[in-house]
């Protein structure tokens, strides 16, 4: 099978299909002659059936939540109900133009407004913007707000504190916004080390960025003290809400002392993601910061939904229009369908599934931090490495069993880290199957490690040079 559709040419021997075609004469009734091509378009010459087979087969070379278990830690690869796609595709939404007069788009504006309100309620924030298009974009929005706040108060701030277990986007965002990044250590139990925080904090700290539960899947027990310390130097506490799947309906970042949060609708709130699909990273803030939010916000005036007219302190616009509307509709429908009890159940099942797996795997893998985890946990393939097989090899071997690998080598502070997030949508049977596969791989590590070292054996491409693939992508790479 050719990997590129341009390598296929089948016009001359295409099977028979009824076709719609127009003669040049007919076309000239609609288009001026000057608009007609003089030479053939450079397009692959393939029949409809060839096109369908080509793309269907390509899609089957990939992993997806719809086809396989996908326990990719930190990414919350849960199943996203198809009814949400149907709702987002409804004409009333998909045919609405962003420049439509607000008078004629009251339904769409109401959804935006109510989503802002629902997210505020869920996170304990005063108000939300739906503009940011992803988590990292939300972080950028958040740190621009931090900067605007301190400029407004005429305070000189140069540093952003971040735990050493943080997601890479946190320090990247802080650096992009011109701050010096100060790394705070994690203690032996997997929490922010308060002693280190106290030693490093000073008046120039603008912000402390934290995700809770942490990327180790642990709830930060000292969060109130962390927030108090940061506030004592007029720093703001930023919540990376990509791990919100663990907290829904049970506790709120706003009540923990966070001033700014971003939420990943494409993780927690059932928007499909991966492969760069449209995400959404709304940002919520406490009362004091509302005036700095990106403009325009959607507001309610009497019974009318309107765009905010004036926003003199706003950090400005972050993207075109009002956010990824199609993503927002899905999350709105998801939240409304589940209600408070449903959202609580999401988190309860996410936590239950993670703890079930963690308990089942604790004899097989070293688990660096004991106790209960939240919606995900980190294990270490240290023992396996001692036998010559690394986390990367195990991740590759899992693919042969039709299971997507967990996140590996993240967080950076755990040697041979494997970060597992089963999510609430997986059944006990799937989790048991995963355990069985890891036991089988363990047997191979003991008796035939080469099998694991050479994996994957069944995927369209085997081991690739990942560094070279990223630096010099060759899209003509040939399947074996
Ligand atoms: C996914 C993730 C992000 C970044 O979100 P994107 O939408 O991929 O930009 C930030 N922090 C954590 C903890 C994450 O898991």
Coordinates of N, CA and C and ligand atoms in Angstrom, one line a residue, residues 74-75 134-137 139 167 169-170 211 215 240 242-243 262 264 266-267, ligand 1:
X74 N -1.5 12.1 32.4 CA -1.6 13.5 32.3 C -2.4 14.0 31.2
X75 N -2.7 13.1 30.2 CA -3.4 13.5 29.0 C -4.9 13.3 29.0
X134 N -5.9 26.1 24.0 CA -5.3 24.9 24.5 C -4.8 25.2 25.9
X135 N -4.3 24.2 26.6 CA -3.8 24.4 27.9 C -2.6 25.4 28.0
X136 N -1.7 25.1 27.1 CA -0.5 26.0 27.1 C -0.9 27.5 26.8
X137 N -1.9 27.6 25.9 CA -2.4 28.9 25.6 C -3.1 29.6 26.8
X139 N -2.2 29.0 29.8 CA -1.1 29.4 30.7 C -0.5 30.7 30.3
X167 N 4.7 20.0 34.5 CA 4.6 19.8 33.0 C 5.4 20.8 32.3
X169 N 5.2 22.6 29.8 CA 4.6 23.9 29.4 C 4.7 25.0 30.4
X170 N 4.7 24.6 31.7 CA 4.7 25.6 32.8 C 6.0 26.5 32.7
X211 N 0.1 22.3 39.6 CA -1.1 21.5 39.3 C -1.4 20.6 40.5
X215 N 1.6 16.1 39.0 CA 1.8 15.2 37.9 C 2.2 13.8 38.4
X240 N -2.7 25.0 37.2 CA -2.7 24.2 35.9 C -3.8 23.2 36.1
X242 N -5.1 21.0 34.1 CA -5.1 19.8 33.2 C -5.5 18.5 34.0
X243 N -5.3 18.6 35.4 CA -5.6 17.4 36.2 C -6.9 17.5 36.9
X262 N -6.4 27.4 34.6 CA -6.9 27.1 33.2 C -7.4 25.6 33.3
X264 N -8.5 22.2 30.8 CA -8.4 21.7 29.5 C -9.7 21.0 29.1
X266 N -10.4 19.7 26.5 CA -10.1 18.6 25.7 C -9.4 17.5 26.6
X267 N -9.4 17.6 27.9 CA -9.0 16.5 28.7 C -10.2 16.1 29.6
Ligands
LIG1 C1 -1.7 18.6 28.8 C2 -1.1 19.4 29.9 C3 -0.8 20.8 29.7 C4 -0.9 21.5 28.3 O1 -2.1 21.4 27.7 P1 -2.2 21.5 26.1 O2 -3.6 21.6 25.8 O3 -1.5 20.3 25.5 O4 -1.4 22.7 25.7 C5 -0.3 21.5 30.8 N1 -0.2 20.9 32.0 C6 -0.5 19.6 32.2 C7 -0.3 19.1 33.6 C8 -1.0 18.8 31.2 O5 -1.3 17.5 31.4

